[in-house]
CSV table of C-alpha atoms in Angstrom, one decimal:
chain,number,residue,atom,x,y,z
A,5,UNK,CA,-99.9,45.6,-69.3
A,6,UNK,CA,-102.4,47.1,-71.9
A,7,UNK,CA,-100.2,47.4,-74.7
A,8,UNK,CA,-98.3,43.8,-74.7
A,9,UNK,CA,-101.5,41.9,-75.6
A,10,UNK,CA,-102.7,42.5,-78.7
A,11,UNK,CA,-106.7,41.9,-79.4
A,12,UNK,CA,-108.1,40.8,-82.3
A,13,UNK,CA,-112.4,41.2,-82.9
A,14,UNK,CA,-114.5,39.0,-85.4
A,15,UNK,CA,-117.7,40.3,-86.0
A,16,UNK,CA,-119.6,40.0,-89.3
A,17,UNK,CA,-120.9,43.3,-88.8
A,18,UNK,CA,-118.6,46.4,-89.9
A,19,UNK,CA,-119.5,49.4,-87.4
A,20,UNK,CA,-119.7,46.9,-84.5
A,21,UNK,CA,-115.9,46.2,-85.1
A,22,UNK,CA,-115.1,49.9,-85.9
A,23,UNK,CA,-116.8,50.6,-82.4
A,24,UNK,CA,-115.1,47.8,-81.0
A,25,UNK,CA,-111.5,48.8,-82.2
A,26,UNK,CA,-112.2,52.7,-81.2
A,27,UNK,CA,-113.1,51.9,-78.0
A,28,UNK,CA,-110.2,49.8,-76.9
A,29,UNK,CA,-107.4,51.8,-78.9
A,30,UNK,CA,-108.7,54.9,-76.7
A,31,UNK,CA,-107.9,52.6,-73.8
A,32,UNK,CA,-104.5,51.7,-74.8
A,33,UNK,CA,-105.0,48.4,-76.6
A,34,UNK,CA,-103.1,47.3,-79.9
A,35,UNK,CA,-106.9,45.9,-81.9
A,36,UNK,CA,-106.8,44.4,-85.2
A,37,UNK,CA,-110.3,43.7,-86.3
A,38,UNK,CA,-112.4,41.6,-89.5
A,39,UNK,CA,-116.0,40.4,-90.8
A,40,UNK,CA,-114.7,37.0,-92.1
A,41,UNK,CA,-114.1,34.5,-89.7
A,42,UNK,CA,-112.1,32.2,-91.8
A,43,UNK,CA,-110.4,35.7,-92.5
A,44,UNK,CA,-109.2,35.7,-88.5
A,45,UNK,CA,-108.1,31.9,-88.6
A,46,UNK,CA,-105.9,33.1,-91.8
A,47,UNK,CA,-104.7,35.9,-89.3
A,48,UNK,CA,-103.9,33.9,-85.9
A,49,UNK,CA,-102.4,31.2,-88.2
A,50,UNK,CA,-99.7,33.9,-88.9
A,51,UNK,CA,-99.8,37.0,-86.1
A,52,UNK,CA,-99.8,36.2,-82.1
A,53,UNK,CA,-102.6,37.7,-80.2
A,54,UNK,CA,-103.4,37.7,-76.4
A,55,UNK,CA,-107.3,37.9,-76.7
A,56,UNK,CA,-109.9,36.8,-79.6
A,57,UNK,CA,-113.3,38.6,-79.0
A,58,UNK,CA,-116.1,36.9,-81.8
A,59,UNK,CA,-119.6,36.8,-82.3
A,60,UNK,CA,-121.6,33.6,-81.4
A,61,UNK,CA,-123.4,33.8,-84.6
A,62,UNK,CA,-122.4,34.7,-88.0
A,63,UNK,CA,-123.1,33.7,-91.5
A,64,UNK,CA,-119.7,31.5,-92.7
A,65,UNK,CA,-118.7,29.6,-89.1
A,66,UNK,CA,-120.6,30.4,-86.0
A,67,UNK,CA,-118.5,30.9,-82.9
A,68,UNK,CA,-118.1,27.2,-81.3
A,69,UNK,CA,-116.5,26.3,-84.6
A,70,UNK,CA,-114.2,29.2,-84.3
A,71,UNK,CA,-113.5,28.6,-81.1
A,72,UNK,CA,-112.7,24.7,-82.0
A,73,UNK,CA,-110.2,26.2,-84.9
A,74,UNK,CA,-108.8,29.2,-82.3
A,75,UNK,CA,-108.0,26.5,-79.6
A,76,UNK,CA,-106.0,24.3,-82.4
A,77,UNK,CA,-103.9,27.6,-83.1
A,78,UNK,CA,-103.0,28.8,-80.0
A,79,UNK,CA,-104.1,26.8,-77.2
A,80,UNK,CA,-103.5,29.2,-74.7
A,81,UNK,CA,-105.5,32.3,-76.6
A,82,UNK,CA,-108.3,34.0,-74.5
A,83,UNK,CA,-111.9,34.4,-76.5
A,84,UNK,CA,-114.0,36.3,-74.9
A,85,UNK,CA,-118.1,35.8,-77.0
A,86,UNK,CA,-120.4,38.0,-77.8
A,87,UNK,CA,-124.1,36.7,-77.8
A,88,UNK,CA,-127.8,37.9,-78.0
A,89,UNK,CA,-130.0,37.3,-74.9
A,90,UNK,CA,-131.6,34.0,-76.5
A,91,UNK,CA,-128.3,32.6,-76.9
A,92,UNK,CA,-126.9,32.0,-73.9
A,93,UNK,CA,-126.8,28.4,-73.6
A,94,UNK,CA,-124.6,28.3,-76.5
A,95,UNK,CA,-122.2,31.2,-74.7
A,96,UNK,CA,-122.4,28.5,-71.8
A,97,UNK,CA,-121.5,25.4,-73.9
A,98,UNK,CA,-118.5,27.5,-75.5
A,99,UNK,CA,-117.0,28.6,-71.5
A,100,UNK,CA,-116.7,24.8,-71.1
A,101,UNK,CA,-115.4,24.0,-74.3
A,102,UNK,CA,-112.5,27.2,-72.9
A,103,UNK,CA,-113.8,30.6,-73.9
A,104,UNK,CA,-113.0,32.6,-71.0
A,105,UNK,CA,-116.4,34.5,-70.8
A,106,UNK,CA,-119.2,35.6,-72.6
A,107,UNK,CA,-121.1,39.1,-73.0
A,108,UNK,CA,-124.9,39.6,-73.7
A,109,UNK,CA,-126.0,42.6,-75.8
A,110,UNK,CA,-126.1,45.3,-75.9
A,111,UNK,CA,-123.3,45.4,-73.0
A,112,UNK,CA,-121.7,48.2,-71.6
A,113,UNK,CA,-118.4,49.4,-71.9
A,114,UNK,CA,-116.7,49.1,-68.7
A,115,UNK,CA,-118.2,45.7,-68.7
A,116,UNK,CA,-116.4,44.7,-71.1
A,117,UNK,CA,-113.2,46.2,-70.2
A,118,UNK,CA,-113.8,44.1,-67.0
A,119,UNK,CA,-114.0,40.7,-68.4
A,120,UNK,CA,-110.7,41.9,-71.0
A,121,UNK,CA,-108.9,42.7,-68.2
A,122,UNK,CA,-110.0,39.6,-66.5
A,123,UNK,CA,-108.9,37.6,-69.8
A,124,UNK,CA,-105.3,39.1,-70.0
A,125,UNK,CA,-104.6,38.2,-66.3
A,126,UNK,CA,-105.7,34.5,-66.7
A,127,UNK,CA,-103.1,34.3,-69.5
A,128,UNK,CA,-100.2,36.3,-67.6
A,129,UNK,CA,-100.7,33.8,-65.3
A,130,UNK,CA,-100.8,31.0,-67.2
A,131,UNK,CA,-97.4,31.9,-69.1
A,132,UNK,CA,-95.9,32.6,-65.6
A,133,UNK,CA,-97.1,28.8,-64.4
A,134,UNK,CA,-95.5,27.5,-68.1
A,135,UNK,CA,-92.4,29.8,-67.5
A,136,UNK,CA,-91.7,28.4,-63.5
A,137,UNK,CA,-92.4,25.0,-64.4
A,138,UNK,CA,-89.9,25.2,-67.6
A,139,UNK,CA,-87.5,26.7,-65.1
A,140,UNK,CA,-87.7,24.1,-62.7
A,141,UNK,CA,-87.1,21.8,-65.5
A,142,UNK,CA,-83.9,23.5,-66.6
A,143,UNK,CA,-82.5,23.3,-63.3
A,144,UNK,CA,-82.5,19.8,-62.9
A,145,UNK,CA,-82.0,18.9,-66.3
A,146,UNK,CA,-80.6,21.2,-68.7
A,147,UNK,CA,-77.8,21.7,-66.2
A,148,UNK,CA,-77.0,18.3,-66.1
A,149,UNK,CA,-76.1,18.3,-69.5
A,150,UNK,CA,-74.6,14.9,-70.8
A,151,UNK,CA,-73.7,14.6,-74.7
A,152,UNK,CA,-70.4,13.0,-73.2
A,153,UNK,CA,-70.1,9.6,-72.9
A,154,UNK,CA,-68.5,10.0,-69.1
A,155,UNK,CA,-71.4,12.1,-68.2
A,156,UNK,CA,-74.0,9.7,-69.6
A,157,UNK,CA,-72.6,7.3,-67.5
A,158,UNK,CA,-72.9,9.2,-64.0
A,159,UNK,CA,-76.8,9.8,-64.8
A,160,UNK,CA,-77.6,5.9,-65.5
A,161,UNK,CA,-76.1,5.5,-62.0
A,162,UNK,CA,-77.6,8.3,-60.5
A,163,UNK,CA,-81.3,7.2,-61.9
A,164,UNK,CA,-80.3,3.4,-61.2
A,165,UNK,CA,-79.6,4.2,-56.9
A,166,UNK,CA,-82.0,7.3,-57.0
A,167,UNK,CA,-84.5,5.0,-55.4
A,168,UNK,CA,-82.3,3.5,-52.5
A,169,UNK,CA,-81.5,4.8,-49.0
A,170,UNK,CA,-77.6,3.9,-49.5
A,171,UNK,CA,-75.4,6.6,-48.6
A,172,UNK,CA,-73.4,7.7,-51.2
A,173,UNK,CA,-70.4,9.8,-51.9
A,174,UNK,CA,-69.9,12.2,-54.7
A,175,UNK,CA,-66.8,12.8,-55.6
A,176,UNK,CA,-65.6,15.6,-58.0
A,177,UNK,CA,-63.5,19.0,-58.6
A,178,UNK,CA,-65.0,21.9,-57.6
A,179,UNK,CA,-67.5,22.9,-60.1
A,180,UNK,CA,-68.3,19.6,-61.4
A,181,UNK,CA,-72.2,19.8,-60.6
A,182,UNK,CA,-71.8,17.7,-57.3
A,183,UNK,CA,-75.0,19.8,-55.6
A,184,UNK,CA,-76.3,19.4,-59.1
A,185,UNK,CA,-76.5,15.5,-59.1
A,186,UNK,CA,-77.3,15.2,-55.3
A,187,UNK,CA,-80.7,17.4,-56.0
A,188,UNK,CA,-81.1,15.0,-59.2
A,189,UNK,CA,-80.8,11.7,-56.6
A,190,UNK,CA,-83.5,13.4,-54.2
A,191,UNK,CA,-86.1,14.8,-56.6
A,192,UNK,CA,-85.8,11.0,-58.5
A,193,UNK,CA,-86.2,9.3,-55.3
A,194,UNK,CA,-89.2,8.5,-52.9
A,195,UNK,CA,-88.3,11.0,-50.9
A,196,UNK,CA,-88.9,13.8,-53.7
A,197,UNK,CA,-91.7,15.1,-51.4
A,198,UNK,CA,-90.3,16.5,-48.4
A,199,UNK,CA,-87.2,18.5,-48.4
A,200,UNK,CA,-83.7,18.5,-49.5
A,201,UNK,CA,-81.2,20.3,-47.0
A,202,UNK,CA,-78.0,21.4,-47.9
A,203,UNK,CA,-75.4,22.0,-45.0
A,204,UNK,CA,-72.0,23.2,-46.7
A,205,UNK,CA,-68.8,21.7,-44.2
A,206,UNK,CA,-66.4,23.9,-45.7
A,207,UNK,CA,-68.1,27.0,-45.2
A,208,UNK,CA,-69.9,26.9,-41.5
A,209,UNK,CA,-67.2,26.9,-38.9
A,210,UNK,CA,-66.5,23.3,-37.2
A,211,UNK,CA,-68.0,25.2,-33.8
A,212,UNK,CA,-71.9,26.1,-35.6
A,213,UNK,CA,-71.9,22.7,-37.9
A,214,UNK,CA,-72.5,20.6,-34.7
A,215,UNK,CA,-75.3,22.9,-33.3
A,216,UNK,CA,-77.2,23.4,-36.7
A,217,UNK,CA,-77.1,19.7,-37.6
A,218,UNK,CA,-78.3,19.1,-34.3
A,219,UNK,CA,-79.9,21.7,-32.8
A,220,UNK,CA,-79.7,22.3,-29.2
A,221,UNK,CA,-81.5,23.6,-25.8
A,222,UNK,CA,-82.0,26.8,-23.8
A,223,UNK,CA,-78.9,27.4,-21.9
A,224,UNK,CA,-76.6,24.0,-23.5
A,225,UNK,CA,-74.2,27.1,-24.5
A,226,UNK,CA,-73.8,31.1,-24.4
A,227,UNK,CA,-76.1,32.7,-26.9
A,228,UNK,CA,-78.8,29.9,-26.9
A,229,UNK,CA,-81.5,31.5,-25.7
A,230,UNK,CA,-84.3,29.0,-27.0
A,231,UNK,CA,-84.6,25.6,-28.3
A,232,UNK,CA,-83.8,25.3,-31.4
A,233,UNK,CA,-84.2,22.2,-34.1
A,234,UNK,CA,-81.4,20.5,-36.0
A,235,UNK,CA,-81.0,20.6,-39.5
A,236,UNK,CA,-81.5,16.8,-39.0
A,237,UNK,CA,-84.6,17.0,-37.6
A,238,UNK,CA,-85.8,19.3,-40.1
A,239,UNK,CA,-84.6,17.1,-42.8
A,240,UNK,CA,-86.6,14.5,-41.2
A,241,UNK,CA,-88.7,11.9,-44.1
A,242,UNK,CA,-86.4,14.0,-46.7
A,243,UNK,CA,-82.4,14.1,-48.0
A,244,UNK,CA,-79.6,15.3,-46.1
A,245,UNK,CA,-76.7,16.5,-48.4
A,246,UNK,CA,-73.3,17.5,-46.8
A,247,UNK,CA,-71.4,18.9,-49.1
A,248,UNK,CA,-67.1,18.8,-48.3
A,249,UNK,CA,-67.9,15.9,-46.0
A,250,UNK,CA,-63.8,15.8,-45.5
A,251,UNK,CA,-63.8,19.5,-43.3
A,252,UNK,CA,-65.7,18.2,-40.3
A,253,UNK,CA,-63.8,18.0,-37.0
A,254,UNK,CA,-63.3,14.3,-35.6
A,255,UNK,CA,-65.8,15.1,-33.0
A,256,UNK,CA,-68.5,15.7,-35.5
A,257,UNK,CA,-67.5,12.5,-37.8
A,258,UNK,CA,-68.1,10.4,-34.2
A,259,UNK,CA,-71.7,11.8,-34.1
A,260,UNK,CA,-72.4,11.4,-37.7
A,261,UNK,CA,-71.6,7.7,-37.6
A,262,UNK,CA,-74.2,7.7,-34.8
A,263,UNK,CA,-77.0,9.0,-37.0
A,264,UNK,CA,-75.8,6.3,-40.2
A,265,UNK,CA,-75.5,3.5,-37.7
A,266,UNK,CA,-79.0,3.8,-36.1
A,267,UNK,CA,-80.9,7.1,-37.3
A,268,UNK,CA,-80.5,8.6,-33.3
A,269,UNK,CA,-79.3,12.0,-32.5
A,270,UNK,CA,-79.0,13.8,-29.5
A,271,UNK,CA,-79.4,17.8,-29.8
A,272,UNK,CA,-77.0,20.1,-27.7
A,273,UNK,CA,-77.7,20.5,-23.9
A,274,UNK,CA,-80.5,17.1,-24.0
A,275,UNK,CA,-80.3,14.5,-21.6
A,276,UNK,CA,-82.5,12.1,-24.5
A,277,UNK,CA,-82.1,11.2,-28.2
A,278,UNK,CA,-84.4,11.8,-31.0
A,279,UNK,CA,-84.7,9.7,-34.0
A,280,UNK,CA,-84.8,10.6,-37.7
A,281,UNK,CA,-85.6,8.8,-41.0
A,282,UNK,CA,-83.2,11.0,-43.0
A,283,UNK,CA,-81.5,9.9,-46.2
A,284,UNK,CA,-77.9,11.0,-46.2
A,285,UNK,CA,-75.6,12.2,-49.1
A,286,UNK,CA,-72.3,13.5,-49.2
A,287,UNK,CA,-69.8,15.0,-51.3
A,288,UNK,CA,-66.2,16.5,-51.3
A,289,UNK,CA,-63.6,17.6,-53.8
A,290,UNK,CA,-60.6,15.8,-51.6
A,291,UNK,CA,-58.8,12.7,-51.6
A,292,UNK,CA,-60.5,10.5,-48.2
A,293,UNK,CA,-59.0,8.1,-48.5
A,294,UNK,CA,-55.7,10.2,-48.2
A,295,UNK,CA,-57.4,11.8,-45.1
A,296,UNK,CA,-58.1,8.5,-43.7
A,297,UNK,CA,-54.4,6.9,-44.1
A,298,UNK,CA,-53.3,10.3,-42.4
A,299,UNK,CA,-55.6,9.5,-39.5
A,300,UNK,CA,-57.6,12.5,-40.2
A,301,UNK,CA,-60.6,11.0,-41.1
A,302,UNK,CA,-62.1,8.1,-39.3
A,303,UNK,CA,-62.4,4.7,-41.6
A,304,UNK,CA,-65.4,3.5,-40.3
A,305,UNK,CA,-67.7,6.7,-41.2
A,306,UNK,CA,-65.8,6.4,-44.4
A,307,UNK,CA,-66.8,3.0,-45.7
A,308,UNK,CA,-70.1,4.0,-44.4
A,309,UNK,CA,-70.8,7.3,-46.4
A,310,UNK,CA,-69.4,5.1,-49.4
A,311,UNK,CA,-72.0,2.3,-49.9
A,312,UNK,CA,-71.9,3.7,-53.4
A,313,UNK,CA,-69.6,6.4,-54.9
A,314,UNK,CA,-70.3,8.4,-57.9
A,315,UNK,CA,-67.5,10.2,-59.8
A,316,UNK,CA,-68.0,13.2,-61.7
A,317,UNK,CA,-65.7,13.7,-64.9
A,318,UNK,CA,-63.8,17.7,-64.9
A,319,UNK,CA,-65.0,18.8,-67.3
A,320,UNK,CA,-62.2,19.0,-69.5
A,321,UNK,CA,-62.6,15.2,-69.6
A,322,UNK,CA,-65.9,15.5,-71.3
A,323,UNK,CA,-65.3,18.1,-74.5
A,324,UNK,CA,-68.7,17.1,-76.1
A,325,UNK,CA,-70.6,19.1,-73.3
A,326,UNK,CA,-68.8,22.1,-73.6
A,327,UNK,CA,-71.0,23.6,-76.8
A,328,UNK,CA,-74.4,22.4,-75.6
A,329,UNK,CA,-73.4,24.2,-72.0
A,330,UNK,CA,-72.4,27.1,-73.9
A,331,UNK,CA,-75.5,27.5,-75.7
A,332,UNK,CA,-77.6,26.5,-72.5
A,333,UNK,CA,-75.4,29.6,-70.7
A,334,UNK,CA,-75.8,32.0,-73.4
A,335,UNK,CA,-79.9,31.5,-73.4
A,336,UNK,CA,-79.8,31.9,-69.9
A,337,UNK,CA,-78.2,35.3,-69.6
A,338,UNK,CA,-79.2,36.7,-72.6
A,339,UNK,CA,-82.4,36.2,-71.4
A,340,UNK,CA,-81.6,38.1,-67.5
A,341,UNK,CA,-80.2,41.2,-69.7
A,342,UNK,CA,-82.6,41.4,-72.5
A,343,UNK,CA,-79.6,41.1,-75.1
A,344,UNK,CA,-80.6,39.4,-78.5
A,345,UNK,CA,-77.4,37.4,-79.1
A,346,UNK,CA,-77.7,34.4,-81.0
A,347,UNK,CA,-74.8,32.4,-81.1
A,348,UNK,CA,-71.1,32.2,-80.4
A,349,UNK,CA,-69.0,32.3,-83.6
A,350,UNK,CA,-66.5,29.6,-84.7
A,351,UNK,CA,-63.2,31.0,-83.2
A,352,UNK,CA,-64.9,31.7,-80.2
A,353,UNK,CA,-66.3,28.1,-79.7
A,354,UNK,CA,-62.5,27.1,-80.9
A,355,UNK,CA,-60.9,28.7,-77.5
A,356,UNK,CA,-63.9,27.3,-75.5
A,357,UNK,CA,-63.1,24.2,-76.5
A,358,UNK,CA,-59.2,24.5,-76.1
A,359,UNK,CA,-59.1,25.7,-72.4
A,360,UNK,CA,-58.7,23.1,-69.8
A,361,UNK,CA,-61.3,24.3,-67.4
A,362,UNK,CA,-59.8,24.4,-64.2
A,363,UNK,CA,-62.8,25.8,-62.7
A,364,UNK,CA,-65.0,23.3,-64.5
A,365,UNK,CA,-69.0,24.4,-65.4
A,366,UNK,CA,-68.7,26.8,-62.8
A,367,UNK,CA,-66.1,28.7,-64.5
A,368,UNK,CA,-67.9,28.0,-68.0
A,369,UNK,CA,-71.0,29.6,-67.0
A,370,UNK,CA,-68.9,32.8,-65.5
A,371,UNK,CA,-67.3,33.1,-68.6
A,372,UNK,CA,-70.5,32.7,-70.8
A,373,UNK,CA,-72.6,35.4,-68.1
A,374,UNK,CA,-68.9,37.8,-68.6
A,375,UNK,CA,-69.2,37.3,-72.1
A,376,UNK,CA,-73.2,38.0,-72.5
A,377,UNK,CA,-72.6,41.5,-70.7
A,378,UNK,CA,-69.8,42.5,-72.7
A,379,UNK,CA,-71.3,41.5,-76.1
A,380,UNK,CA,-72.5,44.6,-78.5
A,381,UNK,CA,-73.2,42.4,-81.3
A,382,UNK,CA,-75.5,39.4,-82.0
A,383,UNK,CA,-72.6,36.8,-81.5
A,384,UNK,CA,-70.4,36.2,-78.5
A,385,UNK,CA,-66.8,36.3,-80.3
A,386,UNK,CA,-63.3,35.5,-78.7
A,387,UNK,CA,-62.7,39.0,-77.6
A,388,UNK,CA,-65.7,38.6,-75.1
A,389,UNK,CA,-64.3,35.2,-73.7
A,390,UNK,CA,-60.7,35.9,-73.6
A,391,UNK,CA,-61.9,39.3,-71.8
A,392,UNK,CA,-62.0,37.3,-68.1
A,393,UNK,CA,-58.5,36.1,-68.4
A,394,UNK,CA,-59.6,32.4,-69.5
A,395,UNK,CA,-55.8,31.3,-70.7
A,396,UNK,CA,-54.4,32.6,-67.3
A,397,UNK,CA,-56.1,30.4,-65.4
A,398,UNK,CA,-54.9,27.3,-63.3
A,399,UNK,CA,-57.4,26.8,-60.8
A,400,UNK,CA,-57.6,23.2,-59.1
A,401,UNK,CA,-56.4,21.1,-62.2
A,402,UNK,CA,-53.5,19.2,-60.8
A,403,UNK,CA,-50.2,20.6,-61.5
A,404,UNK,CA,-48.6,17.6,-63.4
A,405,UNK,CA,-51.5,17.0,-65.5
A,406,UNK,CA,-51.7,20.7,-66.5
A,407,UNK,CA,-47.8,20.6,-67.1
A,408,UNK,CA,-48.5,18.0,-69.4
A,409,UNK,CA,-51.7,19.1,-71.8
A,410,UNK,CA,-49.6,22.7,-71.9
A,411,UNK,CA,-46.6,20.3,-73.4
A,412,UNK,CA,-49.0,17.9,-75.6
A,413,UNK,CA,-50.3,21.2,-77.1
A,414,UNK,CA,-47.5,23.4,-77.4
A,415,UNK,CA,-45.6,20.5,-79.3
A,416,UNK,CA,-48.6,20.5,-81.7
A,417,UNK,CA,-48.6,23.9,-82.6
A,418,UNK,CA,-44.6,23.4,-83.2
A,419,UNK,CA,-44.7,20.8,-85.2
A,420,UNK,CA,-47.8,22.6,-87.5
A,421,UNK,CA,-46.1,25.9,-87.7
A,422,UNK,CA,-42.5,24.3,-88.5
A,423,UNK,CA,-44.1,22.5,-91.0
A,424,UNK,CA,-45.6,25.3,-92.7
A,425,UNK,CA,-42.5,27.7,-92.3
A,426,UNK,CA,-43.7,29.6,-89.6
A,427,UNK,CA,-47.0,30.6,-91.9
A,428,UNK,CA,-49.4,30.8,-89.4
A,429,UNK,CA,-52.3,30.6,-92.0
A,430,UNK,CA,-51.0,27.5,-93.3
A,431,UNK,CA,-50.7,26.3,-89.7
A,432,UNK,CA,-53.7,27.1,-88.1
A,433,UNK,CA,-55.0,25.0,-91.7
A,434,UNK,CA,-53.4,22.1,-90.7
A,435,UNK,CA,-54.5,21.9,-87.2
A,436,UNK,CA,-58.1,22.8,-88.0
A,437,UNK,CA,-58.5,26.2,-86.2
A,438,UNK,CA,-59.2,29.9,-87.4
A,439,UNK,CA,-56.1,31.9,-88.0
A,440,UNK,CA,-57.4,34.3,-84.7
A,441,UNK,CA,-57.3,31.2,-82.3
A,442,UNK,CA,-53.7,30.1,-84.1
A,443,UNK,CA,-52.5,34.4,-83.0
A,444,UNK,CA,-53.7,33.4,-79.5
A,445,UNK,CA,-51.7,30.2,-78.9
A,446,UNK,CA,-49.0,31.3,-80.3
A,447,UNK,CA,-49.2,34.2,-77.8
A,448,UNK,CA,-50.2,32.1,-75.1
A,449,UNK,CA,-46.7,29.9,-75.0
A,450,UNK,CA,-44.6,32.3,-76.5
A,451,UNK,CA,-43.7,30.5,-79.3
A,452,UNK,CA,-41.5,32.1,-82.1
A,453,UNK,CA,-39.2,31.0,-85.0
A,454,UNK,CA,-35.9,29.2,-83.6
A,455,UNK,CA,-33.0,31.8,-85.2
A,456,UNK,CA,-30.6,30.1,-87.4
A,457,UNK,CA,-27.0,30.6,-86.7
């Protein structure tokens, strides 16, 4: 830990800084050290340091003043004051105006190695409250991203029925950020407090959804040994989110009209119901209403989990995000693997911005955490993205609509390259892309000169 926080000591006298810097270096600490107090504001203005250690009194600023002018620095700098016997008051006074401590002299040496190693922690910790909280920040709103005017729209409605009880159905590809925006309508609601539980349909077999929404008794089936609590009653005060609502067996959607119509439930193996003040959310990447006019999904608990339906845009319908997510990617995983990269060039971006996404942000940010590993330069290029295989890609994007953006784009580039006789230069001028992106399309649809007769 020693040699990550730099120390800097301000004392007008020369051998007590000399002392002062021998000391700590012995004990592993990067010390910088001066006699002129406007000298170290000059310093901080420019260097970062963990740890400030000063005299109380000197002749051009006494130590409240520099700890005044330290604190409008760097806010979160340590100062740690030296002061003679009769001055302790003013050591006092400086503590509650944020020094961290104070030492009398003469001290001794391991006491003041305490009270530095006291000083470090309280910052450590500090920046690791500043980092979490940033983090949590991110999470719920850097990863909603919205430059798009489609996405823009989703968050006013989110933030304008955030504060209701409705139910409400998100609707979206997978990958679209449908957990994203159901943690955004909890943590804006009333409810922000108690929990948010997530119960994913399409993963837990039809047989375990029932029991762990609803918990059960000893003995209601083989293997339940003890009670157990429902999700539901877990959840109780808080936000239930199913996520593919449409998977549940018709047995379950009977139950989970239940709990809409009148908040009851019964757990597996009672004789009694239970109430619960729950707030429910939903969300699937299918088309219910489909399910419903095959008789596979009940109408009723339908129109119920729709009060109010929010649709999330692919992302291939909102271009403007795709650079801000990029970037918001690229700081993310540069920062898990320590890589200094700072940017992804031109004709990168240019095939980023080309692809149709089938896989939506998921698939952006799996490119961008691919990309980050493979990088040995400062800036992600298009040999890093096209590395995962991005043009051979189909995913969930609906087979007509893919059919036609391959045909929209491929008659572009045939029309720009006939135009400028097949130079693909001149082409790739025309349409406004780099020359590498222009090789790339032309490889992807296998275009080539017609032959003449």
């Amino acid at each position: 830990m020693r040699s990550k926080h730099r120390i800097l000591v301000l004392d007008d006298e020369p051998n007590i800084v000399e002392v002062l810097i021998t000391r700590l270096e012995v004990l592993g600490f990067p010390v910088q050290g001066c006699t002129s107090a406007q000298k170290a504001l000059d310093i901080l203005r420019k260097e970062e340091f963990s740890l400030l250690i000063t005299d109380m009194k000197m002749p051009d600023m006494d130590g409240m003043e520099v700890l005044r002018k330290v604190k409008k620095i760097d806010p979160d700098l340590e100062v740690i004051i030296f002061t003679a016997y009769g001055s302790i008051e003013g050591a006092v006074r400086a503590i509650q105006q944020g020094a961290h401590d104070y030492l009398v002299k003469p001290f001794e040496p391991v006491e003041l190695v305490v009270k530095i190693e006291s000083a470090l922690e309280k910052r450590e910790l500090k920046q690791r409250v500043k980092y979490l909280e940033q983090e949590v920040e991110d999470r719920l709103d850097h990863r909603i991203y919205a430059q798009s005017s489609a996405m823009k729209r989703v968050l006013s409605l989110v933030r304008q029925v955030s504060q209701s009880d409705a139910t409400i159905l998100i609707l979206g590809e997978s990958g679209t950020g449908k957990e994203l925006i159901a943690k955004m309508l909890h943590y804006e609601s009333t409810r922000r407090h108690a929990k948010f539980v997530i119960v994913d349909c399409g993963a837990t077999p039809s047989s375990l959804i029932e029991a762990e929404l609803f918990g059960y008794r000893r003995g209601a089936f083989t293997g339940a040994v003890k009670d157990k609590r429902g999700i539901i009653e877990e959840a109780d005060s808080g936000t239930l989110f199913l996520d593919e609502i449409g998977n549940i067996s018709a047995e379950m959607q009977t139950r989970l009209l239940r709990v809409l119509e009148s908040g009851e439930f019964r757990p597996l193996g009672d004789i009694g119901q239970k109430k619960a003040d729950i707030r429910v959310l939903t969300a699937t990447n299918v088309d219910l209403k489909k399910k419903v006019d095959q008789g596979l999904f009940r109408e009723d608990l339908y129109y119920r989990l729709k009060v109010i339906t929010i649709q999330l845009p692919p992302l291939r319908e909102r271009k403007e995000d795709i650079i801000g997510l990029s970037q918001i990617f690229l700081t993310e995983f540069s920062s898990k693997t320590g890589k200094r990269i700072e940017g992804i060039d031109r004709e990168a971006m240019d095939l980023l911005l080309s692809y149709h996404w089938p896989g939506n942000v998921r698939e952006l940010k799996n490119i961008m955490e691919a990309a980050v590993v493979l990088c040995t330069t400062g800036t992600i290029t298009p040999e890093e993205i096209l590395s995962s295989g991005i043009f051979e890609r189909t995913g969930n994007v609906p087979h007509q609509e893919l059919n036609i953006l391959d045909t929209q784009e491929k008659e572009l580039l045939l029309q720009a390259l006939k135009k400028a006789r097949w130079v693909q230069k001149d082409a790739a001028q025309q349409l406004g892309i780099s020359r590498r992106v222009m090789h790339y399309k032309i490889k992807k649809f296998n275009l080539r000169p017609e032959r003449s007769d």
